[in-house]
Amino acid sequence: MISGKNPLGIKASFEPGDQSYEVELAKLGEELKTCQKENENLKIAKQALDEYQGLKTYSKPDEFLR
Amino acid sequence: MKTRAIIFLASMLTLNSLTLSASSPTSFDDLIQWAILRAETNIKYKIGSYTDYIQVWYDLTSLIPRIENAELRARAEFLRLKAIEQGLWLLQGSGLEGQEIRPEGEAWLKAIGEYIYLAGPDWPWNRWSIRPDIWWKYCDLYSATSFSDDFAWEAASEDLPYECEGDLVCEVEKINRTYGRYLNKFPQGKYYRLALERIYNFLVVRVPELGFESIKKEDFSPEVWDELDGNLRSLYGVIVKTDTESKDEYSYSVLSNFERVFGDVVKDKKSSLPAIDKKSEDSNLYSGLSRTNFNILDQPPEIAMALWKKLKNEQAETKNQNQLGLIELEELICLEKMLSSRTVEDLLSGKVLEAADVSLIEGKHVKHEALLDLHKKFKNQAVSDDIAFYLTQNTFSRPGTSSYTGISASMIMREINEKEGLYLRLHPRGKYVPICLLILSNRWG
């Protein structure tokens, strides 16, 4: 178990090799994509999706804990 | 060896509209350029008989597998499909009935079998046409090339294999599946203006022809309405997207006409509480919540208890389902507040609660399942939006709920999915979408 600052900005621990974070992250991504499609004129929907993409790039354990 | 192959391929190509002698292909690249030029000339100027297009098709079919450059290959594929389209048109004349197709035509029809279908098999004017999904398939296959847009436009322009015979629901679905789909893929594509023109004509010419000025829900049965509503929302989405990206007056006029005709549909009616302006980009979205009945939680328990009794009386007299849903939601919020200062036994002995109410409680909280059941019960009512937001934000009794500190990243993400994620899944166009997104943004910001 490793502790460190994660992309959520919250102190949390990340278990290397734990796939469930990625699974949950992918689930959230689907909701945000649908939400953005359904709310084209809502800037915050696009912004949330962009921020999510930022999270995704940090989803590998070694980068996650930088 | 390579030269022999080129000579062999060149010998396979039959000359028709262009003369090869002055510019005989000397390399494989020349050969491809020459075959493409010939196909483009034939198609552009509609030169030759159907046998010429059959030959163009065979030529390109033999060359395409050897083309490595994606852009060039897409161009050749596009011409190959256009050769089918033009060849079929010439082969069939005004229809297949009474037509005798010569053996070379029959063999070609067999060769292109996977690309075509017989439109209107029972009509006297039945004919073979390219399957629209073939154009879409190539649009995706060559998505990295400039021809993807052309494939999509051909797909959108291809007539679908059924007649709507004046049925509005069917016509809206057709527009959505063709021009709507094109605009969704290419809101700023080469043909976006043409797609908008088709939609504009539908709105200002076809809809009145069908006897409608504007569309009202009560004109349709619930099942038909659901289908129409889904297609209209989808079409509206792509028009808004196109207007946002193009910012020209024409797209805005299409959008205005759409809202004039279908305004009742696209206006968001998913919620009943006067909480939030969905279109607002106001960063202080939370303030909207204080205007809802959710603020019972911030009131003293005595107020919640008085309101609980009042709501119980109203519930018995209310017939309107949406209103009933709102009353039942408010009751559960009152119950949550009462449980914060009184035990279940106290509330029972004081005759505030009845025995049946106990099934809604677990420990010191309203059961999460009770809220989920409430949402299911009123899922077709506008108030379901408010129920969904409350149940995903107030997780007092949900098993496994924990604080957001000192736990694993996957647990944090799971909780986000169970709260904001669940709301977005239940009501992706709901009134509380901006709040949920703001909560998410604050969490990881």
CSV table of N, CA and C in Angstrom, one decimal, chain B residues 52-187:
chain,number,residue,atom,x,y,z
B,52,ASP,N,-19.5,0.3,-68.6
B,52,ASP,CA,-18.3,1.1,-68.3
B,52,ASP,C,-18.1,1.2,-66.8
B,53,TYR,N,-19.2,1.4,-66.1
B,53,TYR,CA,-19.1,1.6,-64.6
B,53,TYR,C,-18.8,0.2,-63.9
B,54,ILE,N,-19.3,-0.8,-64.6
B,54,ILE,CA,-19.0,-2.2,-64.1
B,54,ILE,C,-17.4,-2.4,-64.2
B,55,GLN,N,-16.9,-1.9,-65.3
B,55,GLN,CA,-15.5,-2.1,-65.5
B,55,GLN,C,-14.7,-1.2,-64.5
B,56,VAL,N,-15.2,0.0,-64.3
B,56,VAL,CA,-14.5,0.9,-63.3
B,56,VAL,C,-14.5,0.2,-62.0
B,57,TRP,N,-15.6,-0.4,-61.6
B,57,TRP,CA,-15.7,-1.1,-60.3
B,57,TRP,C,-14.7,-2.3,-60.3
B,58,TYR,N,-14.6,-3.1,-61.3
B,58,TYR,CA,-13.6,-4.2,-61.3
B,58,TYR,C,-12.2,-3.7,-61.2
B,59,ASP,N,-11.9,-2.6,-62.0
B,59,ASP,CA,-10.6,-2.1,-62.0
B,59,ASP,C,-10.1,-1.6,-60.6
B,60,LEU,N,-11.0,-0.8,-60.0
B,60,LEU,CA,-10.7,-0.3,-58.6
B,60,LEU,C,-10.6,-1.4,-57.6
B,61,THR,N,-11.5,-2.4,-57.8
B,61,THR,CA,-11.5,-3.5,-56.8
B,61,THR,C,-10.2,-4.2,-56.8
B,62,SER,N,-9.6,-4.3,-58.0
B,62,SER,CA,-8.3,-5.0,-58.1
B,62,SER,C,-7.1,-4.2,-57.6
B,63,LEU,N,-7.3,-2.9,-57.7
B,63,LEU,CA,-6.2,-2.0,-57.3
B,63,LEU,C,-6.2,-1.6,-55.8
B,64,ILE,N,-7.4,-1.4,-55.3
B,64,ILE,CA,-7.5,-0.9,-53.9
B,64,ILE,C,-6.6,-1.6,-52.9
B,65,PRO,N,-6.7,-3.0,-52.9
B,65,PRO,CA,-5.9,-3.7,-51.8
B,65,PRO,C,-4.4,-3.3,-51.8
B,66,ARG,N,-3.9,-2.8,-53.0
B,66,ARG,CA,-2.5,-2.5,-53.0
B,66,ARG,C,-2.1,-1.1,-52.8
B,67,ILE,N,-3.2,-0.2,-52.5
B,67,ILE,CA,-2.9,1.2,-52.2
B,67,ILE,C,-2.6,1.3,-50.8
B,68,GLU,N,-1.4,1.9,-50.5
B,68,GLU,CA,-1.0,2.0,-49.1
B,68,GLU,C,-1.4,3.4,-48.5
B,69,ASN,N,-1.4,4.4,-49.3
B,69,ASN,CA,-1.7,5.8,-48.8
B,69,ASN,C,-3.2,5.8,-48.5
B,70,ALA,N,-3.5,6.2,-47.2
B,70,ALA,CA,-4.9,6.1,-46.7
B,70,ALA,C,-5.8,7.1,-47.5
B,71,GLU,N,-5.3,8.3,-47.7
B,71,GLU,CA,-6.1,9.3,-48.4
B,71,GLU,C,-6.5,8.8,-49.8
B,72,LEU,N,-5.5,8.3,-50.5
B,72,LEU,CA,-5.7,7.8,-51.9
B,72,LEU,C,-6.6,6.6,-51.9
B,73,ARG,N,-6.4,5.8,-50.9
B,73,ARG,CA,-7.3,4.6,-50.8
B,73,ARG,C,-8.7,4.9,-50.6
B,74,ALA,N,-8.9,5.9,-49.7
B,74,ALA,CA,-10.3,6.4,-49.4
B,74,ALA,C,-10.9,7.0,-50.6
B,75,ARG,N,-10.1,7.7,-51.4
B,75,ARG,CA,-10.6,8.3,-52.6
B,75,ARG,C,-11.1,7.2,-53.6
B,76,ALA,N,-10.3,6.2,-53.7
B,76,ALA,CA,-10.6,5.1,-54.6
B,76,ALA,C,-11.8,4.3,-54.2
B,77,GLU,N,-11.9,4.1,-52.9
B,77,GLU,CA,-13.1,3.4,-52.3
B,77,GLU,C,-14.4,4.2,-52.6
B,78,PHE,N,-14.2,5.5,-52.4
B,78,PHE,CA,-15.4,6.4,-52.6
B,78,PHE,C,-15.9,6.3,-54.1
B,79,LEU,N,-14.9,6.3,-55.0
B,79,LEU,CA,-15.2,6.2,-56.4
B,79,LEU,C,-15.8,4.9,-56.7
B,80,ARG,N,-15.3,3.8,-56.1
B,80,ARG,CA,-15.8,2.5,-56.3
B,80,ARG,C,-17.3,2.4,-56.0
B,81,LEU,N,-17.7,3.0,-54.8
B,81,LEU,CA,-19.1,3.0,-54.4
B,81,LEU,C,-19.9,3.9,-55.3
B,82,LYS,N,-19.3,5.0,-55.8
B,82,LYS,CA,-20.1,5.8,-56.7
B,82,LYS,C,-20.3,5.1,-58.0
B,83,ALA,N,-19.3,4.3,-58.4
B,83,ALA,CA,-19.5,3.5,-59.7
B,83,ALA,C,-20.6,2.5,-59.5
B,84,ILE,N,-20.8,2.0,-58.3
B,84,ILE,CA,-21.9,1.0,-58.1
B,84,ILE,C,-23.2,1.8,-58.3
B,85,GLU,N,-23.2,3.0,-57.6
B,85,GLU,CA,-24.5,3.8,-57.7
B,85,GLU,C,-24.9,4.2,-59.1
B,86,GLN,N,-23.9,4.7,-59.9
B,86,GLN,CA,-24.1,5.1,-61.2
B,86,GLN,C,-24.5,3.9,-62.1
B,87,GLY,N,-23.7,2.8,-61.9
B,87,GLY,CA,-23.9,1.6,-62.7
B,87,GLY,C,-25.3,1.0,-62.5
B,88,LEU,N,-25.7,1.0,-61.3
B,88,LEU,CA,-27.1,0.5,-60.9
B,88,LEU,C,-28.1,1.3,-61.6
B,89,TRP,N,-27.9,2.6,-61.5
B,89,TRP,CA,-28.9,3.5,-62.1
B,89,TRP,C,-29.1,3.2,-63.6
B,90,LEU,N,-28.0,3.1,-64.3
B,90,LEU,CA,-28.1,2.8,-65.8
B,90,LEU,C,-28.6,1.4,-66.1
B,91,LEU,N,-28.2,0.5,-65.2
B,91,LEU,CA,-28.6,-0.9,-65.4
B,91,LEU,C,-30.1,-1.1,-65.3
B,92,GLN,N,-30.7,-0.4,-64.3
B,92,GLN,CA,-32.1,-0.7,-64.0
B,92,GLN,C,-33.1,0.3,-64.7
B,93,GLY,N,-32.6,1.4,-65.3
B,93,GLY,CA,-33.5,2.3,-65.9
B,93,GLY,C,-34.5,2.8,-64.9
B,94,SER,N,-35.8,2.7,-65.2
B,94,SER,CA,-36.8,3.2,-64.3
B,94,SER,C,-37.4,2.1,-63.4
B,95,GLY,N,-36.7,1.0,-63.4
B,95,GLY,CA,-37.2,-0.1,-62.5
B,95,GLY,C,-36.8,-1.4,-63.0
B,96,LEU,N,-36.9,-2.5,-62.2
B,96,LEU,CA,-36.5,-3.8,-62.7
B,96,LEU,C,-37.6,-4.5,-63.4
B,97,GLU,N,-38.9,-4.1,-63.2
B,97,GLU,CA,-40.0,-4.9,-63.8
B,97,GLU,C,-39.9,-4.9,-65.3
B,98,GLY,N,-39.9,-6.0,-65.9
B,98,GLY,CA,-39.9,-6.1,-67.4
B,98,GLY,C,-38.5,-5.9,-68.0
B,99,GLN,N,-37.5,-5.7,-67.1
B,99,GLN,CA,-36.2,-5.4,-67.6
B,99,GLN,C,-35.5,-6.8,-67.8
B,100,GLU,N,-34.7,-6.9,-68.9
B,100,GLU,CA,-33.9,-8.1,-69.0
B,100,GLU,C,-32.5,-7.6,-68.8
B,101,ILE,N,-31.8,-8.2,-67.8
B,101,ILE,CA,-30.4,-7.8,-67.5
B,101,ILE,C,-29.5,-8.8,-68.2
B,102,ARG,N,-28.5,-8.3,-68.9
B,102,ARG,CA,-27.6,-9.1,-69.6
B,102,ARG,C,-26.7,-9.9,-68.7
B,103,PRO,N,-26.1,-11.0,-69.1
B,103,PRO,CA,-25.3,-11.9,-68.2
B,103,PRO,C,-24.2,-11.1,-67.4
B,104,GLU,N,-23.5,-10.1,-68.1
B,104,GLU,CA,-22.4,-9.4,-67.4
B,104,GLU,C,-23.0,-8.6,-66.3
B,105,GLY,N,-24.2,-8.1,-66.5
B,105,GLY,CA,-24.9,-7.3,-65.4
B,105,GLY,C,-25.3,-8.2,-64.3
B,106,GLU,N,-25.8,-9.4,-64.6
B,106,GLU,CA,-26.1,-10.3,-63.5
B,106,GLU,C,-24.9,-10.8,-62.7
B,107,ALA,N,-23.8,-11.0,-63.4
B,107,ALA,CA,-22.6,-11.4,-62.7
B,107,ALA,C,-22.1,-10.3,-61.8
B,108,TRP,N,-22.2,-9.1,-62.2
B,108,TRP,CA,-21.8,-7.9,-61.4
B,108,TRP,C,-22.7,-7.8,-60.2
B,109,LEU,N,-24.0,-7.9,-60.4
B,109,LEU,CA,-24.9,-7.8,-59.3
B,109,LEU,C,-24.6,-8.8,-58.2
B,110,LYS,N,-24.2,-10.0,-58.6
B,110,LYS,CA,-23.8,-11.0,-57.7
B,110,LYS,C,-22.5,-10.6,-57.0
B,111,ALA,N,-21.5,-10.0,-57.7
B,111,ALA,CA,-20.2,-9.6,-57.2
B,111,ALA,C,-20.4,-8.5,-56.1
B,112,ILE,N,-21.4,-7.6,-56.3
B,112,ILE,CA,-21.6,-6.5,-55.4
B,112,ILE,C,-22.7,-6.7,-54.4
B,113,GLY,N,-23.1,-8.0,-54.3
B,113,GLY,CA,-24.2,-8.4,-53.5
B,113,GLY,C,-24.2,-7.8,-52.1
B,114,GLU,N,-23.0,-7.8,-51.4
B,114,GLU,CA,-22.9,-7.4,-50.0
B,114,GLU,C,-23.1,-5.9,-49.9
B,115,TYR,N,-23.0,-5.1,-51.0
B,115,TYR,CA,-23.1,-3.6,-50.9
B,115,TYR,C,-24.5,-3.1,-51.1
B,116,ILE,N,-25.4,-4.0,-51.7
B,116,ILE,CA,-26.7,-3.5,-52.2
B,116,ILE,C,-27.9,-4.2,-51.6
B,117,TYR,N,-29.1,-3.6,-51.7
B,117,TYR,CA,-30.3,-4.2,-51.3
B,117,TYR,C,-31.4,-3.9,-52.3
B,118,LEU,N,-32.4,-4.7,-52.3
B,118,LEU,CA,-33.5,-4.4,-53.3
B,118,LEU,C,-34.5,-3.5,-52.6
B,119,ALA,N,-34.6,-2.2,-53.0
B,119,ALA,CA,-35.5,-1.3,-52.3
B,119,ALA,C,-36.9,-1.5,-53.0
B,120,GLY,N,-37.9,-1.6,-52.1
B,120,GLY,CA,-39.3,-1.8,-52.6
B,120,GLY,C,-39.5,-3.0,-53.4
B,121,PRO,N,-39.2,-4.2,-52.8
B,121,PRO,CA,-39.4,-5.4,-53.6
B,121,PRO,C,-40.8,-5.7,-54.1
B,122,ASP,N,-41.8,-5.0,-53.5
B,122,ASP,CA,-43.1,-5.3,-54.0
B,122,ASP,C,-43.6,-4.2,-54.9
B,123,TRP,N,-42.8,-3.2,-55.1
B,123,TRP,CA,-43.3,-2.1,-56.0
B,123,TRP,C,-42.9,-2.3,-57.4
B,124,PRO,N,-43.7,-1.7,-58.4
B,124,PRO,CA,-43.3,-1.9,-59.8
B,124,PRO,C,-42.0,-1.2,-60.1
B,125,TRP,N,-41.7,-0.1,-59.3
B,125,TRP,CA,-40.4,0.6,-59.5
B,125,TRP,C,-39.3,0.2,-58.6
B,126,ASN,N,-39.4,-1.1,-58.2
B,126,ASN,CA,-38.3,-1.6,-57.3
B,126,ASN,C,-37.0,-1.5,-58.0
B,127,ARG,N,-35.9,-1.4,-57.1
B,127,ARG,CA,-34.6,-1.3,-57.7
B,127,ARG,C,-33.5,-1.6,-56.7
B,128,TRP,N,-32.4,-2.0,-57.2
B,128,TRP,CA,-31.2,-2.2,-56.3
B,128,TRP,C,-30.6,-0.9,-56.0
B,129,SER,N,-30.2,-0.7,-54.7
B,129,SER,CA,-29.6,0.5,-54.3
B,129,SER,C,-28.4,0.1,-53.3
B,130,ILE,N,-27.5,1.1,-53.1
B,130,ILE,CA,-26.5,0.9,-52.1
B,130,ILE,C,-27.1,0.9,-50.7
B,131,ARG,N,-26.7,0.0,-49.9
B,131,ARG,CA,-27.2,0.0,-48.5
B,131,ARG,C,-26.6,1.2,-47.8
B,132,PRO,N,-27.4,2.1,-47.1
B,132,PRO,CA,-26.9,3.3,-46.4
B,132,PRO,C,-25.8,2.9,-45.4
B,133,ASP,N,-26.0,1.8,-44.7
B,133,ASP,CA,-25.0,1.4,-43.7
B,133,ASP,C,-23.6,1.2,-44.3
B,134,ILE,N,-23.5,0.9,-45.6
B,134,ILE,CA,-22.2,0.7,-46.2
B,134,ILE,C,-21.5,2.0,-46.3
B,135,TRP,N,-22.2,3.1,-46.6
B,135,TRP,CA,-21.5,4.4,-46.6
B,135,TRP,C,-21.1,4.8,-45.2
B,136,TRP,N,-21.9,4.5,-44.2
B,136,TRP,CA,-21.5,4.8,-42.8
B,136,TRP,C,-20.3,4.0,-42.4
B,137,LYS,N,-20.3,2.7,-42.9
B,137,LYS,CA,-19.2,1.9,-42.5
B,137,LYS,C,-17.8,2.5,-43.0
B,138,TYR,N,-17.9,2.9,-44.3
B,138,TYR,CA,-16.7,3.5,-44.9
B,138,TYR,C,-16.3,4.8,-44.2
B,139,CYS,N,-17.4,5.5,-43.8
B,139,CYS,CA,-17.1,6.8,-43.1
B,139,CYS,C,-16.3,6.6,-41.9
B,140,ASP,N,-16.6,5.5,-41.1
B,140,ASP,CA,-15.8,5.2,-39.9
B,140,ASP,C,-14.5,4.6,-40.3
B,141,LEU,N,-14.5,3.7,-41.3
B,141,LEU,CA,-13.2,3.1,-41.7
B,141,LEU,C,-12.2,4.1,-42.1
B,142,TYR,N,-12.6,5.1,-42.8
B,142,TYR,CA,-11.7,6.2,-43.3
B,142,TYR,C,-11.8,7.5,-42.5
B,143,SER,N,-12.1,7.3,-41.2
B,143,SER,CA,-12.3,8.5,-40.4
B,143,SER,C,-11.1,9.4,-40.3
B,144,ALA,N,-9.9,8.9,-40.6
B,144,ALA,CA,-8.8,9.8,-40.5
B,144,ALA,C,-8.5,10.5,-41.8
B,145,THR,N,-9.3,10.3,-42.8
B,145,THR,CA,-9.1,10.9,-44.1
B,145,THR,C,-10.2,12.0,-44.4
B,146,SER,N,-9.9,12.8,-45.3
B,146,SER,CA,-10.9,13.9,-45.7
B,146,SER,C,-12.1,13.3,-46.3
B,147,PHE,N,-12.1,12.1,-46.8
B,147,PHE,CA,-13.2,11.5,-47.5
B,147,PHE,C,-14.3,11.0,-46.5
B,148,SER,N,-13.9,10.9,-45.2
B,148,SER,CA,-14.9,10.4,-44.2
B,148,SER,C,-16.2,11.3,-44.3
B,149,ASP,N,-16.0,12.6,-44.4
B,149,ASP,CA,-17.1,13.5,-44.6
B,149,ASP,C,-18.0,13.2,-45.8
B,150,ASP,N,-17.3,12.9,-46.9
B,150,ASP,CA,-18.0,12.6,-48.2
B,150,ASP,C,-18.8,11.3,-48.0
B,151,PHE,N,-18.2,10.3,-47.4
B,151,PHE,CA,-18.9,9.0,-47.2
B,151,PHE,C,-20.2,9.3,-46.3
B,152,ALA,N,-20.0,10.1,-45.3
B,152,ALA,CA,-21.1,10.4,-44.4
B,152,ALA,C,-22.3,11.1,-45.1
B,153,TRP,N,-21.9,12.0,-46.0
B,153,TRP,CA,-22.9,12.8,-46.7
B,153,TRP,C,-23.7,11.9,-47.7
B,154,GLU,N,-23.0,11.0,-48.4
B,154,GLU,CA,-23.6,10.0,-49.2
B,154,GLU,C,-24.6,9.1,-48.4
B,155,ALA,N,-24.1,8.7,-47.2
B,155,ALA,CA,-25.0,7.9,-46.4
B,155,ALA,C,-26.3,8.6,-46.0
B,156,ALA,N,-26.1,9.9,-45.6
B,156,ALA,CA,-27.2,10.7,-45.2
B,156,ALA,C,-28.2,11.0,-46.4
B,157,SER,N,-27.7,11.1,-47.6
B,157,SER,CA,-28.5,11.4,-48.7
B,157,SER,C,-29.2,10.1,-49.3
B,158,GLU,N,-28.7,9.0,-49.0
B,158,GLU,CA,-29.2,7.7,-49.5
B,158,GLU,C,-30.6,7.5,-48.9
B,159,ASP,N,-31.6,7.2,-49.8
B,159,ASP,CA,-33.0,7.0,-49.3
B,159,ASP,C,-33.0,5.8,-48.4
B,160,LEU,N,-33.7,5.8,-47.3
B,160,LEU,CA,-33.9,4.6,-46.5
B,160,LEU,C,-34.9,3.7,-47.1
B,161,PRO,N,-34.8,2.4,-46.8
B,161,PRO,CA,-35.7,1.4,-47.5
B,161,PRO,C,-37.1,1.3,-47.0
B,162,TYR,N,-37.7,2.4,-46.7
B,162,TYR,CA,-39.1,2.4,-46.3
B,162,TYR,C,-39.8,3.7,-46.6
B,163,GLU,N,-41.1,3.7,-46.8
B,163,GLU,CA,-41.9,4.9,-47.0
B,163,GLU,C,-42.6,5.3,-45.7
B,164,CYS,N,-42.7,6.6,-45.4
B,164,CYS,CA,-43.4,7.0,-44.2
B,164,CYS,C,-44.8,7.2,-44.5
B,165,GLU,N,-45.2,7.5,-45.7
B,165,GLU,CA,-46.6,7.7,-46.1
B,165,GLU,C,-47.3,8.7,-45.2
B,166,GLY,N,-46.6,9.8,-45.0
B,166,GLY,CA,-47.3,10.9,-44.3
B,166,GLY,C,-47.3,10.8,-42.8
B,167,ASP,N,-46.6,9.8,-42.2
B,167,ASP,CA,-46.5,9.7,-40.8
B,167,ASP,C,-45.4,10.5,-40.2
B,168,LEU,N,-45.8,11.5,-39.3
B,168,LEU,CA,-44.8,12.5,-38.8
B,168,LEU,C,-43.7,11.8,-38.0
B,169,VAL,N,-44.2,10.8,-37.1
B,169,VAL,CA,-43.2,10.2,-36.3
B,169,VAL,C,-42.1,9.5,-37.1
B,170,CYS,N,-42.5,8.8,-38.2
B,170,CYS,CA,-41.6,8.1,-39.1
B,170,CYS,C,-40.7,9.1,-39.8
B,171,GLU,N,-41.3,10.2,-40.2
B,171,GLU,CA,-40.5,11.2,-41.0
B,171,GLU,C,-39.4,11.9,-40.1
B,172,VAL,N,-39.8,12.1,-38.8
B,172,VAL,CA,-38.8,12.7,-37.9
B,172,VAL,C,-37.7,11.7,-37.7
B,173,GLU,N,-38.1,10.4,-37.5
B,173,GLU,CA,-37.1,9.4,-37.3
B,173,GLU,C,-36.1,9.3,-38.5
B,174,LYS,N,-36.7,9.4,-39.7
B,174,LYS,CA,-35.9,9.4,-40.9
B,174,LYS,C,-34.9,10.5,-41.0
B,175,ILE,N,-35.4,11.7,-40.7
B,175,ILE,CA,-34.5,12.9,-40.7
B,175,ILE,C,-33.4,12.8,-39.7
B,176,ASN,N,-33.8,12.2,-38.5
B,176,ASN,CA,-32.8,12.0,-37.5
B,176,ASN,C,-31.7,11.0,-37.9
B,177,ARG,N,-32.1,10.0,-38.5
B,177,ARG,CA,-31.2,8.9,-38.9
B,177,ARG,C,-30.3,9.3,-40.1
B,178,THR,N,-30.7,10.3,-40.8
B,178,THR,CA,-29.9,10.7,-42.0
B,178,THR,C,-29.2,12.0,-41.8
B,179,TYR,N,-29.9,13.1,-41.9
B,179,TYR,CA,-29.2,14.4,-41.8
B,179,TYR,C,-28.8,14.7,-40.3
B,180,GLY,N,-29.6,14.2,-39.4
B,180,GLY,CA,-29.2,14.4,-38.0
B,180,GLY,C,-27.9,13.7,-37.7
B,181,ARG,N,-27.8,12.5,-38.2
B,181,ARG,CA,-26.6,11.7,-38.0
B,181,ARG,C,-25.4,12.3,-38.6
B,182,TYR,N,-25.6,12.9,-39.8
B,182,TYR,CA,-24.5,13.6,-40.5
B,182,TYR,C,-24.0,14.7,-39.7
B,183,LEU,N,-25.0,15.6,-39.2
B,183,LEU,CA,-24.6,16.8,-38.5
B,183,LEU,C,-23.9,16.4,-37.1
B,184,ASN,N,-24.4,15.3,-36.6
B,184,ASN,CA,-23.8,14.9,-35.3
B,184,ASN,C,-22.3,14.6,-35.5
B,185,LYS,N,-22.0,14.0,-36.7
B,185,LYS,CA,-20.6,13.6,-36.9
B,185,LYS,C,-19.8,14.8,-37.5
B,186,PHE,N,-20.5,15.6,-38.3
B,186,PHE,CA,-19.8,16.7,-39.0
B,186,PHE,C,-20.5,18.0,-38.8
B,187,PRO,N,-20.6,18.6,-37.6
B,187,PRO,CA,-21.4,19.8,-37.5
B,187,PRO,C,-20.8,21.0,-38.2
